[in-house]
Tab-separated table of C-alpha atoms in Angstrom:
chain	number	residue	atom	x	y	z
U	1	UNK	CA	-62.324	-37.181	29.791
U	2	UNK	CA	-59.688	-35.216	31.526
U	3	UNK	CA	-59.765	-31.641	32.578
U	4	UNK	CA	-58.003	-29.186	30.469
U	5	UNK	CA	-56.034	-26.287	32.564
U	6	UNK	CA	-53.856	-23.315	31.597
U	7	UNK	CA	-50.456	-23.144	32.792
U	8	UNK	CA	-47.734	-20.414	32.335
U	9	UNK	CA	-44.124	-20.871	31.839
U	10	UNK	CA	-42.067	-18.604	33.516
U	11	UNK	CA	-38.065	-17.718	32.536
U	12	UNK	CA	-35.954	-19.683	34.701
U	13	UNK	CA	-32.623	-19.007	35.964
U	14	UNK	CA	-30.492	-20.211	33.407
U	15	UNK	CA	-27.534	-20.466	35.634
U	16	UNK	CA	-25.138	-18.914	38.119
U	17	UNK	CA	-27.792	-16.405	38.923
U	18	UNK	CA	-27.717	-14.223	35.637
U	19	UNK	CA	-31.409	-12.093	36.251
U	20	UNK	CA	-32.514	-11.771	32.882
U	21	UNK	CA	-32.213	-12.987	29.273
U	22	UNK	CA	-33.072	-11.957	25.683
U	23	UNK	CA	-35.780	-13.829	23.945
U	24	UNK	CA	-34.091	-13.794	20.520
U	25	UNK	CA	-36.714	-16.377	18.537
U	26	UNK	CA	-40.080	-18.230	19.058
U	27	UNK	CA	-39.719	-21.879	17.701
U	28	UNK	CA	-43.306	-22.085	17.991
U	29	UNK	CA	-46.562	-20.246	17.270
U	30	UNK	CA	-50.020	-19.838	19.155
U	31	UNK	CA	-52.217	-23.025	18.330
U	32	UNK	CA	-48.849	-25.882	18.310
U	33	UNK	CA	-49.180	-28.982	19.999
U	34	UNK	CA	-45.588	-29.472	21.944
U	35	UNK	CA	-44.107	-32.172	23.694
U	36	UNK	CA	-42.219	-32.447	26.328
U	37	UNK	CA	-38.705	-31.074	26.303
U	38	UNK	CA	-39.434	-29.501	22.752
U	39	UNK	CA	-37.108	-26.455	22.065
U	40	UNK	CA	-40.050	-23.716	22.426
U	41	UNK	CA	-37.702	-20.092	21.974
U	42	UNK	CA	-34.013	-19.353	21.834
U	43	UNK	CA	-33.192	-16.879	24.247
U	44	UNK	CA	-30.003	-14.833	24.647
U	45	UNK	CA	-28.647	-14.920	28.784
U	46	UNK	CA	-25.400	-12.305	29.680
U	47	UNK	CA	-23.518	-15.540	28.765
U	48	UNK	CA	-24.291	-17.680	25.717
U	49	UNK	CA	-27.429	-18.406	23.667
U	50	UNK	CA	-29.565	-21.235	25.348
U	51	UNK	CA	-32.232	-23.088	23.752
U	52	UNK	CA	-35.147	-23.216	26.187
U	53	UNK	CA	-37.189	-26.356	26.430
U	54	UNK	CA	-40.691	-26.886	27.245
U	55	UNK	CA	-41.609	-27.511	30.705
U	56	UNK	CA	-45.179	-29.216	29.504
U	57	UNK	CA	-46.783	-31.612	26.725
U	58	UNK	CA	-49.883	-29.390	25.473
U	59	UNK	CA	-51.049	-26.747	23.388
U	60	UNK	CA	-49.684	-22.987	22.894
U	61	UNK	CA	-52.026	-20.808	24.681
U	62	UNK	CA	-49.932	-17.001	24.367
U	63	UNK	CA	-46.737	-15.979	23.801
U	64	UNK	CA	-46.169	-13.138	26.163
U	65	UNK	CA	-43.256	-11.874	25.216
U	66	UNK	CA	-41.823	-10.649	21.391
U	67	UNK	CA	-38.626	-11.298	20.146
U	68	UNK	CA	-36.209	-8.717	21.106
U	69	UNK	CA	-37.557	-7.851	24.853
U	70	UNK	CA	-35.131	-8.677	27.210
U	71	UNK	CA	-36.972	-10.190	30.315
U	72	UNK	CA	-36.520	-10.566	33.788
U	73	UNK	CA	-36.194	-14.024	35.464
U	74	UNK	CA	-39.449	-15.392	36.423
U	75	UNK	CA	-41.742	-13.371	34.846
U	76	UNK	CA	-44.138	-15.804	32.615
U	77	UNK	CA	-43.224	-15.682	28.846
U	78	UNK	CA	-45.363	-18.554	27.595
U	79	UNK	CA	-48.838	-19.789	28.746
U	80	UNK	CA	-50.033	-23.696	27.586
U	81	UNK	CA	-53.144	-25.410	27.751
U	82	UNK	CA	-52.441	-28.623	29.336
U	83	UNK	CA	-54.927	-31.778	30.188
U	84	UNK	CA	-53.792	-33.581	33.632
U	85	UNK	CA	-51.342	-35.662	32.250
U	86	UNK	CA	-49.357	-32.590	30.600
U	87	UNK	CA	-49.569	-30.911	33.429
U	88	UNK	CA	-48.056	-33.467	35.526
U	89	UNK	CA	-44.447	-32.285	35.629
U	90	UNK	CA	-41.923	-35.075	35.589
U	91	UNK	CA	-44.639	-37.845	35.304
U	92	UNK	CA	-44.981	-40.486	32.636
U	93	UNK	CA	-47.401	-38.796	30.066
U	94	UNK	CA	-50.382	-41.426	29.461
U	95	UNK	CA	-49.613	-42.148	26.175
U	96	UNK	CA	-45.755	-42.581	26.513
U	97	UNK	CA	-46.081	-45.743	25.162
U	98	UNK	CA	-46.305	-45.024	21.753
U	99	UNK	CA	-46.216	-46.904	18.117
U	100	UNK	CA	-43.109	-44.741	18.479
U	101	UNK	CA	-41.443	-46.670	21.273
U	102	UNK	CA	-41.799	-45.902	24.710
U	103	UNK	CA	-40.621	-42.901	26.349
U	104	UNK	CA	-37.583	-42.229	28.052
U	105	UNK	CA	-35.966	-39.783	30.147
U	106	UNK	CA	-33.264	-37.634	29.355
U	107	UNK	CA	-31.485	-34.594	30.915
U	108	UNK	CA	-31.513	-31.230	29.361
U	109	UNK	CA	-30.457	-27.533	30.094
U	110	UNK	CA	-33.125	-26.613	32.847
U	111	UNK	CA	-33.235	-29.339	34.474
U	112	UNK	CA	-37.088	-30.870	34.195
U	113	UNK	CA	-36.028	-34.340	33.352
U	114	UNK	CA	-39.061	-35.649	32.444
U	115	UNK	CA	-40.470	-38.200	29.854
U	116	UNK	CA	-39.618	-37.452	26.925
U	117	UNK	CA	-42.683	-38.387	24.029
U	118	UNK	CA	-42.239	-39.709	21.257
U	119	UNK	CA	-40.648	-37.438	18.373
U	120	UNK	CA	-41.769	-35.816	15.076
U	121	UNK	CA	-43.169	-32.508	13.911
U	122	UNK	CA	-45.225	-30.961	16.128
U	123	UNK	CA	-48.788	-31.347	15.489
U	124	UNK	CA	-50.448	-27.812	14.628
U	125	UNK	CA	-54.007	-26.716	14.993
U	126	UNK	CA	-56.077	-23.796	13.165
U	127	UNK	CA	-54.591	-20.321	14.116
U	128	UNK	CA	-57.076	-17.874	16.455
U	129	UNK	CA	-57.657	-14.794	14.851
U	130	UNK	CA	-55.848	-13.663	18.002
U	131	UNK	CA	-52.080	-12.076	17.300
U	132	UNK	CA	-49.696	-14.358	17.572
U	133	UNK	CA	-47.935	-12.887	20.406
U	134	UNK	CA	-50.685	-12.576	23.301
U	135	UNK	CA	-50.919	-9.959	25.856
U	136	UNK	CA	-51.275	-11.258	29.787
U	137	UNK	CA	-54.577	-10.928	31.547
U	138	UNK	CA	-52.991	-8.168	33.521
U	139	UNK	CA	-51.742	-6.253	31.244
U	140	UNK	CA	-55.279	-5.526	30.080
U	141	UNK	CA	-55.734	-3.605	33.616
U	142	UNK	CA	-54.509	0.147	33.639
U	143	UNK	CA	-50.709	0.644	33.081
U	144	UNK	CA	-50.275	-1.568	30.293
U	145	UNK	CA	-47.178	-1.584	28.462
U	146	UNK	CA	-47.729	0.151	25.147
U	147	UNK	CA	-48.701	-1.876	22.755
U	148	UNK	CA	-45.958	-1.747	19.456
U	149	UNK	CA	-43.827	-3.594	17.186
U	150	UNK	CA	-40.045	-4.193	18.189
U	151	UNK	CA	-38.983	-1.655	15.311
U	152	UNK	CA	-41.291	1.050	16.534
U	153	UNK	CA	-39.640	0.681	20.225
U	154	UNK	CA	-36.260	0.335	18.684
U	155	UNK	CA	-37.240	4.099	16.841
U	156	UNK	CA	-38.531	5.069	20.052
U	157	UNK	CA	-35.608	4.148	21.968
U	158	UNK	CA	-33.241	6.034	19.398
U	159	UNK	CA	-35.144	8.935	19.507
U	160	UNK	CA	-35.386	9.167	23.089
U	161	UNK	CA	-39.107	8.960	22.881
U	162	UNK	CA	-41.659	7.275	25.942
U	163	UNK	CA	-44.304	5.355	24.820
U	164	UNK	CA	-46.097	6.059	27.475
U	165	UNK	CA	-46.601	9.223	26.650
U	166	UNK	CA	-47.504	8.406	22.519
U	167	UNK	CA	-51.052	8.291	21.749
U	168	UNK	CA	-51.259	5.049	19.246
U	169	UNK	CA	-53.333	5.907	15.996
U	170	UNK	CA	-53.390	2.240	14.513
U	171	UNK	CA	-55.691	-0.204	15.135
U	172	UNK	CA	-57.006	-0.898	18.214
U	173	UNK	CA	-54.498	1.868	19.639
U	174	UNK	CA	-51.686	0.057	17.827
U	175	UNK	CA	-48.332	3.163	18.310
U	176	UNK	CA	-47.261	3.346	14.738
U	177	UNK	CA	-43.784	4.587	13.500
U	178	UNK	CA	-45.610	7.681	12.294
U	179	UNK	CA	-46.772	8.087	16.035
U	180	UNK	CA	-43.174	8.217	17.394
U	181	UNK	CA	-42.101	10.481	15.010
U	182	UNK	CA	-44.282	12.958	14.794
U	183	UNK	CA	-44.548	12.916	18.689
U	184	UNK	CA	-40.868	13.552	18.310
U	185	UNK	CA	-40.942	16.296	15.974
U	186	UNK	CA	-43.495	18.026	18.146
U	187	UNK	CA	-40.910	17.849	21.321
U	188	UNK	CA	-38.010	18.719	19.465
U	189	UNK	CA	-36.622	22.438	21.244
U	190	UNK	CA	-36.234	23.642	17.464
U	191	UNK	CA	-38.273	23.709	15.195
U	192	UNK	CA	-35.475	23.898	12.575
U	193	UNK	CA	-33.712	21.110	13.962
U	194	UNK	CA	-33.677	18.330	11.199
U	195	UNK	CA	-35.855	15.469	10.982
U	196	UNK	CA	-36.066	12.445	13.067
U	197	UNK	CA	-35.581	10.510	10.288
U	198	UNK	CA	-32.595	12.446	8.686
U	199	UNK	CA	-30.918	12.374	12.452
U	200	UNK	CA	-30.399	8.732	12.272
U	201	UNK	CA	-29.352	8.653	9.356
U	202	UNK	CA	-26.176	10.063	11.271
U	203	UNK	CA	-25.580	7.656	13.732
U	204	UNK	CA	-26.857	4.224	15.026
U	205	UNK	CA	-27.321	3.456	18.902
U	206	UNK	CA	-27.468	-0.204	19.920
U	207	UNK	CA	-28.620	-0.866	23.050
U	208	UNK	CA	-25.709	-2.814	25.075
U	209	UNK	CA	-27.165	-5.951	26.444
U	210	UNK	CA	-26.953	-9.693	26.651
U	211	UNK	CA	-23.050	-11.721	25.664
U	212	UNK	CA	-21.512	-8.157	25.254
U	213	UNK	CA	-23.018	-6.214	28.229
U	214	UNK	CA	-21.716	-8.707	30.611
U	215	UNK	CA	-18.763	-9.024	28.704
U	216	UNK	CA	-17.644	-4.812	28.805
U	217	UNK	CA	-19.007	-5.341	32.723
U	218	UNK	CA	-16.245	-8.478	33.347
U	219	UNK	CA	-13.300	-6.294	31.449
U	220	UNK	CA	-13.773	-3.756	33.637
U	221	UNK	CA	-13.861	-5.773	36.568
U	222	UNK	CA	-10.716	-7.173	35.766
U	223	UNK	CA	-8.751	-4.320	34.472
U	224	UNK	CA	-9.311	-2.266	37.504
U	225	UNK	CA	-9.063	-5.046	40.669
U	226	UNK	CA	-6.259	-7.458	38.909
U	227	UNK	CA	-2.851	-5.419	38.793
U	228	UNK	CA	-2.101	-6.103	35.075
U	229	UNK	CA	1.625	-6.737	33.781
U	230	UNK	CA	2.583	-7.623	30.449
U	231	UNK	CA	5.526	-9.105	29.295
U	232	UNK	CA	6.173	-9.580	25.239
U	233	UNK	CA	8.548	-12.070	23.313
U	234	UNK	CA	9.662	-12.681	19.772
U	235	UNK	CA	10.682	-16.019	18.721
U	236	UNK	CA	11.864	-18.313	15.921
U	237	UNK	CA	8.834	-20.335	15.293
U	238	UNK	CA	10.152	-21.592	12.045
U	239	UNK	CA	10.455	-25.466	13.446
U	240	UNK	CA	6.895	-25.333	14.820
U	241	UNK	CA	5.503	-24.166	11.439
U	242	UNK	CA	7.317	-27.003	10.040
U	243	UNK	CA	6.226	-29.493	12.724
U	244	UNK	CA	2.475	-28.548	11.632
U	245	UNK	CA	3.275	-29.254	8.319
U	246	UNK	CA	4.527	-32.809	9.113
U	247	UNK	CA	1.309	-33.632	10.848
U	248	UNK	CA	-1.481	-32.348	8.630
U	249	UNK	CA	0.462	-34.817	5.978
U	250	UNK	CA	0.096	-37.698	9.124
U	251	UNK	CA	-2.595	-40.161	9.100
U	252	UNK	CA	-2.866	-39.986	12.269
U	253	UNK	CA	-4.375	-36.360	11.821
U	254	UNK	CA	-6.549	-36.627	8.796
U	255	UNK	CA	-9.902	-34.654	8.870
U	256	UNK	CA	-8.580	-32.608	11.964
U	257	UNK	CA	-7.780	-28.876	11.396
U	258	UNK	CA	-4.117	-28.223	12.874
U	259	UNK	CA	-2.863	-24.535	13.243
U	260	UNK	CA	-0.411	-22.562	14.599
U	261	UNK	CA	-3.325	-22.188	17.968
U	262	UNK	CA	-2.931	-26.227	18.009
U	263	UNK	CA	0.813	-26.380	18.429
U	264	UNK	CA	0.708	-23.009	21.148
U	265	UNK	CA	-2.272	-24.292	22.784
U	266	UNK	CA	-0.585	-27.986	23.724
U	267	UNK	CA	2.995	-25.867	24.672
U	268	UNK	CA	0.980	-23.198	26.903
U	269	UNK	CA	-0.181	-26.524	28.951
U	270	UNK	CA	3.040	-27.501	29.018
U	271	UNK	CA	4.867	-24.827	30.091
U	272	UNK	CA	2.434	-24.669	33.304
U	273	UNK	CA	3.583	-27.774	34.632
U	274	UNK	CA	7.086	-26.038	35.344
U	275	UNK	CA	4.790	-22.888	36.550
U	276	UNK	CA	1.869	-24.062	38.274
U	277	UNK	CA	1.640	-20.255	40.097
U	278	UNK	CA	-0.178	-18.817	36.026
U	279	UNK	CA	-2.823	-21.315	37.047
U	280	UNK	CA	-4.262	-20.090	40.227
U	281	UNK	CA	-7.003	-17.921	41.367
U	282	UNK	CA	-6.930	-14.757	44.360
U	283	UNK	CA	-10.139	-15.372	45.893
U	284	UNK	CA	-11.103	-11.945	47.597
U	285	UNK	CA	-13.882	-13.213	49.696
U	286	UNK	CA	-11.514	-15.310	51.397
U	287	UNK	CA	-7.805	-14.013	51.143
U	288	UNK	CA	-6.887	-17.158	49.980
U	289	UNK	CA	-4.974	-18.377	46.344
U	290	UNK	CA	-6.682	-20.842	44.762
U	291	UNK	CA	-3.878	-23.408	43.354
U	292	UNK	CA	-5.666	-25.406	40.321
U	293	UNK	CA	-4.579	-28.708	39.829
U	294	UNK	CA	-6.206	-28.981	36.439
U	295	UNK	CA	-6.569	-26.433	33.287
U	296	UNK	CA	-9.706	-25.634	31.688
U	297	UNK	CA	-8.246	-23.595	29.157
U	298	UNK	CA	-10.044	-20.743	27.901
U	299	UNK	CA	-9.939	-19.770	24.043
U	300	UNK	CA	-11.127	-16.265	23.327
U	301	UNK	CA	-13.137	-15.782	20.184
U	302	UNK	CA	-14.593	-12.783	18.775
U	303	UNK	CA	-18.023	-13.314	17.631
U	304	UNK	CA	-21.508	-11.462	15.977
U	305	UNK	CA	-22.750	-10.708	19.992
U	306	UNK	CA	-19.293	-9.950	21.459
U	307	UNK	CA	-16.351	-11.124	22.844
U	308	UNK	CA	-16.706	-14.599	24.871
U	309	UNK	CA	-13.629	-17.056	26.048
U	310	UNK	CA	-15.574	-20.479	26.421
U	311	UNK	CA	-13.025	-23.208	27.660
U	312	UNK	CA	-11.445	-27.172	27.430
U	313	UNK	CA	-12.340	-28.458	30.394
U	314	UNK	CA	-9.040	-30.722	31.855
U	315	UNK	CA	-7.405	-29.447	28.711
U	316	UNK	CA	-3.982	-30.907	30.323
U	317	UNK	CA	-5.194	-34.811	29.787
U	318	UNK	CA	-5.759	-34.458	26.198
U	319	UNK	CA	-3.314	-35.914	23.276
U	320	UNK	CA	-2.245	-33.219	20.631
U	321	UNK	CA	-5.476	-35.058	18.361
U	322	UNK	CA	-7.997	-34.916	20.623
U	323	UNK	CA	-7.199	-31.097	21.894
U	324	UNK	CA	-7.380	-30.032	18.024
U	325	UNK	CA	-10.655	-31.692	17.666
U	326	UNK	CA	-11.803	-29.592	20.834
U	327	UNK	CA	-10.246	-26.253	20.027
U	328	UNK	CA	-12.255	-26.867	16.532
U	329	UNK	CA	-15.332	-27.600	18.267
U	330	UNK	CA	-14.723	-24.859	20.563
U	331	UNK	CA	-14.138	-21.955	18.196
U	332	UNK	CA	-17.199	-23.332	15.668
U	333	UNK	CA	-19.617	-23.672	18.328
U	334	UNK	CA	-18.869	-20.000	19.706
U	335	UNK	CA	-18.979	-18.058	16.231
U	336	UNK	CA	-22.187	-20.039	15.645
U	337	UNK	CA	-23.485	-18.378	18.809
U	338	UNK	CA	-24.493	-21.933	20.917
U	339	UNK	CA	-21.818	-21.700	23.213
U	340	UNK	CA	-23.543	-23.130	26.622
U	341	UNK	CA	-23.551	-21.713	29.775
U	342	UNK	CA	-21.053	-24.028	31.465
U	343	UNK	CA	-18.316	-23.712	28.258
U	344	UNK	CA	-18.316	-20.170	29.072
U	345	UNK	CA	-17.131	-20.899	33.095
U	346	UNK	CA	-14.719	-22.520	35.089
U	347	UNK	CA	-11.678	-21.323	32.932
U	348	UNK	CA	-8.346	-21.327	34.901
U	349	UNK	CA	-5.744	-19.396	31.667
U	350	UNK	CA	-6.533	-18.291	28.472
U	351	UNK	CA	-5.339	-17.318	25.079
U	352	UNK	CA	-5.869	-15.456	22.492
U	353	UNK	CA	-5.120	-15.663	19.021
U	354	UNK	CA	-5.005	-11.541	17.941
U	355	UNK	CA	-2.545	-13.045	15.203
U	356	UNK	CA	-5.315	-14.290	12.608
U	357	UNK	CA	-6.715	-10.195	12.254
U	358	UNK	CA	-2.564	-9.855	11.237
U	359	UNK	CA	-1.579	-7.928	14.018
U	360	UNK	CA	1.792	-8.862	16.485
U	361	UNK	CA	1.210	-7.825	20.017
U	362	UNK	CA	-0.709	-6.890	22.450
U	363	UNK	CA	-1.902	-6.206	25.717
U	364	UNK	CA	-4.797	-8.947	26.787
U	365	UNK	CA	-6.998	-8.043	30.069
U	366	UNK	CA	-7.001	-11.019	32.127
U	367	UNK	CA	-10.357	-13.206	31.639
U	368	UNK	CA	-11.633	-12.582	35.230
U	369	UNK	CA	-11.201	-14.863	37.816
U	370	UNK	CA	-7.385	-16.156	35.746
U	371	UNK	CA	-4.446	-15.256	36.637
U	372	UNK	CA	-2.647	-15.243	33.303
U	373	UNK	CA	-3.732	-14.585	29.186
U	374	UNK	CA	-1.613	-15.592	26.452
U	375	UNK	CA	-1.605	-13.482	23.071
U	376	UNK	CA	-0.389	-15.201	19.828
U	377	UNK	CA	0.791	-12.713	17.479
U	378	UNK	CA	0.570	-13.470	13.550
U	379	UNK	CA	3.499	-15.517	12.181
U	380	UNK	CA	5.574	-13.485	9.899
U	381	UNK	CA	8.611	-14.128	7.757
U	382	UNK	CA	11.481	-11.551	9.029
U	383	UNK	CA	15.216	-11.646	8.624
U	384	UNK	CA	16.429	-13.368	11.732
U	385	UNK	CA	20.386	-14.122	12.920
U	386	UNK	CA	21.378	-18.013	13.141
U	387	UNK	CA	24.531	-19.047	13.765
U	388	UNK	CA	25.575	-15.344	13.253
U	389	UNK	CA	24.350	-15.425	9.564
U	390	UNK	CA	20.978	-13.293	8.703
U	391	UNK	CA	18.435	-15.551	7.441
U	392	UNK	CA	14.452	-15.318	6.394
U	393	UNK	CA	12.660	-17.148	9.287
U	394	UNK	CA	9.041	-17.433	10.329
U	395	UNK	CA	8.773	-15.640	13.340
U	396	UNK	CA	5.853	-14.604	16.139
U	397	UNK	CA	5.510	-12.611	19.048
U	398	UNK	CA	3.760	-13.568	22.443
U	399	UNK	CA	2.100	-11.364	24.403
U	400	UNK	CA	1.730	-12.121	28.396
U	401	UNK	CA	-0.424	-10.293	30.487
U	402	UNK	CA	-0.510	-11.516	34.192
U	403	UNK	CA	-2.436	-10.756	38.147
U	404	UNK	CA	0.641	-9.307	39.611
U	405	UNK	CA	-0.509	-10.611	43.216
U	406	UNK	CA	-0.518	-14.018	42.022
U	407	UNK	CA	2.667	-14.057	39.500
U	408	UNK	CA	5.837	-12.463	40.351
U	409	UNK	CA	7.841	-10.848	37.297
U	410	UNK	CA	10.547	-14.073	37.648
U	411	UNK	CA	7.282	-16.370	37.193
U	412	UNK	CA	5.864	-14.691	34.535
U	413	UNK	CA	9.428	-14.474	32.547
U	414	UNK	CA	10.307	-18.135	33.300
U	415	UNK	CA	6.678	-19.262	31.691
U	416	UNK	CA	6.969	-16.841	28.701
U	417	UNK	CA	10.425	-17.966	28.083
U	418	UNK	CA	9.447	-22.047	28.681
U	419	UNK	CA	7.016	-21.308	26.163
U	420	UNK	CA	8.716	-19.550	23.513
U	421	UNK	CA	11.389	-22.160	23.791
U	422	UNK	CA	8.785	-24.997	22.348
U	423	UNK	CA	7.968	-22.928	20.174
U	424	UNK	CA	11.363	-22.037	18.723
U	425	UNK	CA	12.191	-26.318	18.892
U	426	UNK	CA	9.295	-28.569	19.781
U	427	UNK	CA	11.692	-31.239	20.718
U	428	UNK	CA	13.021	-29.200	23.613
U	429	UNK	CA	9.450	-30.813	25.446
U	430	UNK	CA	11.739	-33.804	26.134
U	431	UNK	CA	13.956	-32.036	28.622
U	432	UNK	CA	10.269	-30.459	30.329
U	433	UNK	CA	8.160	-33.841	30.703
């Protein structure tokens, strides 16, 4: 009979050396058999939303940490009881060959790599009386963190209010809403000042944390080390609207969504070929500019947990087809919040489509690390002047912010223009390729 063992499961790195993540969800409870490689919690990094794997094949011992604690890297979150073969990280489990098939081994986001079991719900056994989210052994030592419920430290936290100090009337010294507030009320200056209750009632405070805390940190960055210029142009875009009609009625485009970002999207990577100098980098460290020879093209989207600009990697290789499919993908992916790590890096020039909330211009900070943005205003019908007669045409304006150390003003202009002129007639790309 083999020896059963706990082991904890501490919060890796989850790339490029972000120190702490969110744990947003549990996918499992106290008393669930897991395999290997089962998705175990769905934690939130400065970056993207990850799903985090399990490390061992075994039982769930304690969950150390509830959802909505934002925890440092390294510090255990999940302990399992394991038997020797579990436990054996990156070893064929002894019963990997299954009714199910045998087991394989497949790559995944923390890179364990082991054998994966065979699949199907997880088996679950009888639930301890035990709460379902466990404290540590240590924590039952002096100096404990308070023990709560994430909406009485969310109160706490609005009304400025250490638990540490709150003496916890519930059960087994369970801090109770009724706690915090009337610990508040009794440390309020004045004792006409209005209810804690009725005071947040007049505002809301949301701790800043997780895609939009490093997100506000990287704007920053960039607005006050890049020297930002931003050049704007209005164009005819009339031809390109019709272009886009011509191709959703193609076969060669059915089931693939085509938009005004499709038709921009393939001219901004074409316009860089005649101005390589909007797809650099100024590395600081070394004093050196960083010439790329590829575009990962960055598409900024605004979604639920802030601003992120995930990227098409060697966007600049892909047919008109295939970089619709990926824009789709792209956009989808990042509204739905599962936007991995390495989507959100490596981008070389970006845009951003400001035109679909119906505004016209703007003036993008630079994604850090780019030396160029691109803003695509909302296509409007306007009275234009063709062949000196005023006519109704479907115009847009561009928006192009630049790193003045990288771009001159003559480099900038010549790319805005190159681009506005594809824009204006599509077929002008035979003269640029």
């Amino acid at each position: 009979m083999s020896a059963t063992m706990i082991k904890e499961f501490k919060l890796p790195d989850l790339g490029e050396g972000l120190t702490e993540s969110e744990i947003l969800s549990w996918k499992v409870a106290v008393g669930d058999t897991v395999s290997l490689n089962q998705v175990i919690a769905e934690v939130e990094t400065a970056k993207a939303v990850v799903e985090l794997p399990s490390p061992f094949a075994g039982v769930v011992a304690a969950l150390h940490e509830e959802p909505g604690t934002v925890v440092e890297v390294g510090k255990p979150i999940v302990s399992f009881e394991v038997d020797d073969a579990g436990a054996a990280q990156g070893a064929e489990a002894t019963d990997a060959e299954s009714p199910a098939g045998p087991a394989k081994r497949e790559p995944n986001l923390v890179g364990y790599g082991a054998v994966v079991e065979h699949s199907g719900r997880p088996a679950r056994r009888a639930r301890a009386a035990a709460p379902a989210v466990a404290p540590r052994a240590e924590e039952t030592a002096v100096g404990e963190r308070p023990r709560s419920t994430p909406p009485v430290r969310k109160l706490a936290r609005d009304l400025g209010v250490d638990l540490e100090r709150v003496t916890g009337t519930g059960p087994h010294g369970l801090i109770t809403r009724e706690d915090v507030q009337n610990f508040a009320g009794a440390s309020a200056p004045d004792a006409q000042a209005p209810t804690a209750p009725a005071a947040l009632d007049r505002e809301t405070r949301t701790p800043v944390k997780g895609v939009r805390k490093f997100s506000a940190a990287a704007m920053v960055q960039s607005a006050f080390t890049a020297p930002h210029v931003t050049e704007f142009l209005t164009v005819d875009v009339t031809p390109t609207m019709e272009l886009l009609a011509r191709l959703k009625s193609n076969k060669a485009f059915d089931g693939v969504k085509l938009t005004p970002l499709t038709i921009a999207a393939k001219a901004v990577l074409i316009a860089l070929r005649n101005n390589p100098t909007l797809n650099t980098h100024w590395d600081d460290e070394k004093q050196e500019i960083v010439q790329y020879h590829y575009v990962n093209l960055g598409i900024a989207a605004a979604t639920p947990r802030g601003l992120t600009v995930p990227n098409i990697k060697d966007a600049e290789q892909l047919p008109l087809r295939e970089l619709a499919v990926q824009l789709s993908e792209l956009t989808d992916t990042a509204r739905a919040g599962k936007t991995s790590p390495a989507d959100l890096s490596g981008g070389t020039i970006s845009i951003t489509n400001i035109g679909v909330f119906g505004i016209d211009a703007g003036t993008p900070i630079l994604n850090p690390g780019e030396a160029a943005i691109v803003a695509l205003g909302a296509v409007r019908k306007a009275p234009w002047v063709v062949d000196d007669e005023l006519v109704v045409r479907q115009v847009m304006s561009l928006s192009l912010s630049f790193d003045h150390r990288l771009v001159d003003g003559e480099q900038g202009s010549r790319f805005l223009a190159d681009l506005g002129a594809i824009l204006s007639d599509p077929a002008i790309v035979l003269t640029m390729v």
